[in-house]
PDB file of C-alpha atoms in Angstrom:
ATOM      1  CA  MET J  28      -0.002  -0.018   0.021  1.00  0.00           C
ATOM      2  CA  GLY J  29       2.902   2.299   0.587  1.00  0.00           C
ATOM      3  CA  ALA J  30       3.808   2.137  -3.102  1.00  0.00           C
ATOM      4  CA  PRO J  31       2.611   5.023  -5.191  1.00  0.00           C
ATOM      5  CA  GLY J  32       1.030   2.777  -7.812  1.00  0.00           C
ATOM      6  CA  GLU J  33      -1.378   0.975  -5.401  1.00  0.00           C
ATOM      7  CA  PRO J  34      -3.514   3.989  -4.292  1.00  0.00           C
ATOM      8  CA  GLN J  35      -4.282   4.845  -7.887  1.00  0.00           C
ATOM      9  CA  SER J  36      -5.553   1.300  -8.546  1.00  0.00           C
ATOM     10  CA  ILE J  37      -7.623   1.404  -5.324  1.00  0.00           C
ATOM     11  CA  ASP J  38      -8.971   4.831  -6.325  1.00  0.00           C
ATOM     12  CA  TYR J  39      -9.818   3.514  -9.787  1.00  0.00           C
ATOM     13  CA  SER J  40     -11.742   0.471  -8.329  1.00  0.00           C
ATOM     14  CA  VAL J  41     -13.596   2.789  -5.897  1.00  0.00           C
ATOM     15  CA  HIS J  42     -14.372   5.103  -8.799  1.00  0.00           C
ATOM     16  CA  GLU J  43     -15.638   2.101 -10.820  1.00  0.00           C
ATOM     17  CA  ALA J  44     -17.805   0.871  -7.970  1.00  0.00           C
ATOM     18  CA  TRP J  45     -19.145   4.398  -7.426  1.00  0.00           C
ATOM     19  CA  ASN J  46     -20.116   4.642 -11.110  1.00  0.00           C
ATOM     20  CA  GLU J  47     -21.892   1.266 -10.920  1.00  0.00           C
ATOM     21  CA  ALA J  48     -23.721   2.249  -7.726  1.00  0.00           C
ATOM     22  CA  THR J  49     -24.825   5.597  -9.094  1.00  0.00           C
ATOM     23  CA  ASN J  50     -25.997   3.884 -12.279  1.00  0.00           C
ATOM     24  CA  VAL J  51     -28.099   1.522 -10.194  1.00  0.00           C
ATOM     25  CA  TYR J  52     -29.488   4.382  -8.150  1.00  0.00           C
ATOM     26  CA  LEU J  53     -30.311   6.403 -11.203  1.00  0.00           C
ATOM     27  CA  LEU J  54     -32.026   3.385 -12.758  1.00  0.00           C
ATOM     28  CA  VAL J  55     -34.119   2.866  -9.650  1.00  0.00           C
ATOM     29  CA  ILE J  56     -35.094   6.536  -9.554  1.00  0.00           C
ATOM     30  CA  LEU J  57     -36.052   6.545 -13.234  1.00  0.00           C
ATOM     31  CA  VAL J  58     -38.109   3.348 -12.839  1.00  0.00           C
ATOM     32  CA  SER J  59     -39.840   4.781  -9.715  1.00  0.00           C
ATOM     33  CA  PHE J  60     -40.575   8.036 -11.571  1.00  0.00           C
ATOM     34  CA  GLY J  61     -41.960   6.094 -14.553  1.00  0.00           C
ATOM     35  CA  LEU J  62     -44.170   4.042 -12.260  1.00  0.00           C
ATOM     36  CA  LEU J  63     -45.516   7.114 -10.537  1.00  0.00           C
ATOM     37  CA  ILE J  64     -46.346   8.707 -13.854  1.00  0.00           C
ATOM     38  CA  ASN J  65     -48.008   5.576 -15.246  1.00  0.00           C
ATOM     39  CA  LYS J  66     -49.728   4.716 -11.950  1.00  0.00           C
ATOM     40  CA  ARG J  67     -53.108   4.711 -13.544  1.00  0.00           C
ATOM     41  CA  LYS J  68     -52.070   2.289 -16.270  1.00  0.00           C
ATOM     42  CA  ILE J  69     -50.420  -0.015 -13.710  1.00  0.00           C
ATOM     43  CA  MET J  70     -53.386   0.121 -11.321  1.00  0.00           C
ATOM     44  CA  ARG J  71     -55.639  -0.863 -14.196  1.00  0.00           C
ATOM     45  CA  ILE J  72     -53.715  -4.139 -14.415  1.00  0.00           C
ATOM     46  CA  PHE J  73     -54.349  -5.017 -10.804  1.00  0.00           C
ATOM     47  CA  THR J  74     -57.918  -3.870 -10.470  1.00  0.00           C
ATOM     48  CA  LEU J  75     -61.027  -6.012 -11.070  1.00  0.00           C
ATOM     49  CA  PRO J  76     -62.621  -5.882 -14.528  1.00  0.00           C
ATOM     50  CA  PRO J  77     -65.642  -3.609 -14.819  1.00  0.00           C
ATOM     51  CA  ALA J  78     -69.077  -4.924 -13.840  1.00  0.00           C
ATOM     52  CA  ALA J  79     -70.363  -4.718 -17.425  1.00  0.00           C
ATOM     53  CA  GLU J  80     -68.105  -7.624 -18.333  1.00  0.00           C
ATOM     54  CA  SER J  81     -69.160  -9.734 -15.345  1.00  0.00           C
ATOM     55  CA  ASN J  82     -68.493 -13.404 -15.397  1.00  0.00           C
ATOM     56  CA  PRO J  83     -71.412 -15.658 -16.270  1.00  0.00           C
ATOM     57  CA  GLU J  84     -70.123 -18.090 -13.640  1.00  0.00           C
ATOM     58  CA  PRO J  85     -71.759 -17.301 -10.279  1.00  0.00           C
ATOM     59  CA  ASN J  86     -69.639 -15.868  -7.539  1.00  0.00           C
ATOM     60  CA  PHE J  87     -68.577 -18.484  -4.952  1.00  0.00           C
ATOM     61  CA  TYR J  88     -69.414 -16.187  -2.000  1.00  0.00           C
ATOM     62  CA  ASP J  89     -72.822 -15.365  -3.436  1.00  0.00           C
ATOM     63  CA  SER J  90     -73.620 -19.073  -3.944  1.00  0.00           C
ATOM     64  CA  LEU J  91     -72.392 -19.780  -0.460  1.00  0.00           C
ATOM     65  CA  GLN J  92     -74.688 -17.139   0.940  1.00  0.00           C
ATOM     66  CA  LYS J  93     -77.627 -18.552  -0.993  1.00  0.00           C
ATOM     67  CA  VAL J  94     -76.919 -22.046   0.329  1.00  0.00           C
ATOM     68  CA  ARG J  95     -76.731 -20.724   3.886  1.00  0.00           C
ATOM     69  CA  LEU J  96     -79.996 -18.813   3.416  1.00  0.00           C
ATOM     70  CA  ARG J  97     -81.627 -21.969   2.092  1.00  0.00           C
ATOM     71  CA  GLN J  98     -80.435 -23.942   5.061  1.00  0.00           C
ATOM     72  CA  GLN J  99     -81.794 -21.268   7.431  1.00  0.00           C
ATOM     73  CA  LEU J 100     -85.196 -21.336   5.679  1.00  0.00           C
ATOM     74  CA  GLU J 101     -85.362 -25.072   5.830  1.00  0.00           C
ATOM     75  CA  MET J 102     -84.482 -25.061   9.522  1.00  0.00           C
ATOM     76  CA  TYR J 103     -87.145 -22.398  10.141  1.00  0.00           C
ATOM     77  CA  SER J 104     -89.816 -24.387   8.328  1.00  0.00           C
ATOM     78  CA  LEU J 105     -88.849 -27.511  10.206  1.00  0.00           C
ATOM     79  CA  ALA J 106     -89.083 -25.601  13.483  1.00  0.00           C
ATOM     80  CA  ARG J 107     -92.479 -24.252  12.510  1.00  0.00           C
ATOM     81  CA  LYS J 108     -93.736 -27.753  11.647  1.00  0.00           C
ATOM     82  CA  TYR J 109     -92.399 -29.064  14.898  1.00  0.00           C
ATOM     83  CA  ASP J 110     -94.038 -26.251  16.875  1.00  0.00           C
ATOM     84  CA  GLN J 111     -97.350 -26.815  15.065  1.00  0.00           C
ATOM     85  CA  GLN J 112     -97.162 -30.577  15.846  1.00  0.00           C
ATOM     86  CA  GLN J 113     -96.346 -29.811  19.463  1.00  0.00           C
ATOM     87  CA  HIS J 114     -99.284 -27.389  19.639  1.00  0.00           C
ATOM     88  CA  GLN J 115    -101.606 -29.947  18.008  1.00  0.00           C
ATOM     89  CA  GLY J 116    -100.353 -32.582  20.383  1.00  0.00           C
ATOM     90  CA  GLN J 117    -101.158 -30.346  23.366  1.00  0.00           C
ATOM     91  CA  ALA J 118    -104.581 -29.540  21.947  1.00  0.00           C
ATOM     92  CA  ASP J 119    -105.257 -33.266  21.474  1.00  0.00           C
ATOM     93  CA  SER J 120    -104.182 -34.018  25.064  1.00  0.00           C
ATOM     94  CA  VAL J 121    -106.346 -31.233  26.316  1.00  0.00           C
ATOM     95  CA  GLN J 122    -109.335 -32.638  24.401  1.00  0.00           C
ATOM     96  CA  LEU J 123    -108.618 -36.130  25.732  1.00  0.00           C
ATOM     97  CA  SER J 124    -108.463 -34.930  29.279  1.00  0.00           C
ATOM     98  CA  MET J 125    -111.727 -33.056  28.906  1.00  0.00           C
ATOM     99  CA  GLU J 126    -113.523 -36.083  27.448  1.00  0.00           C
TER     100      GLU J 126
END
């Protein structure tokens, strides 16, 4: 290191590394700037398609909600039938006890 030729080679490698680093930073800055300018175009890629072009295939969440609603309605109707049968059974037992 004490030789006069070595610091120049070290300076040159540092200079080369600095150029590469600044090139990378400039590239990152330019890409970031381009993405900010074209944000609308990029966001269009990641957003859902408009509702006018909706899929003919039903949505899984909607079909799941419909199945759950159907199950609730069936359980309600079964409970109503059971309550009516219990009520009729009580009325029959009341009639039997009166007779």
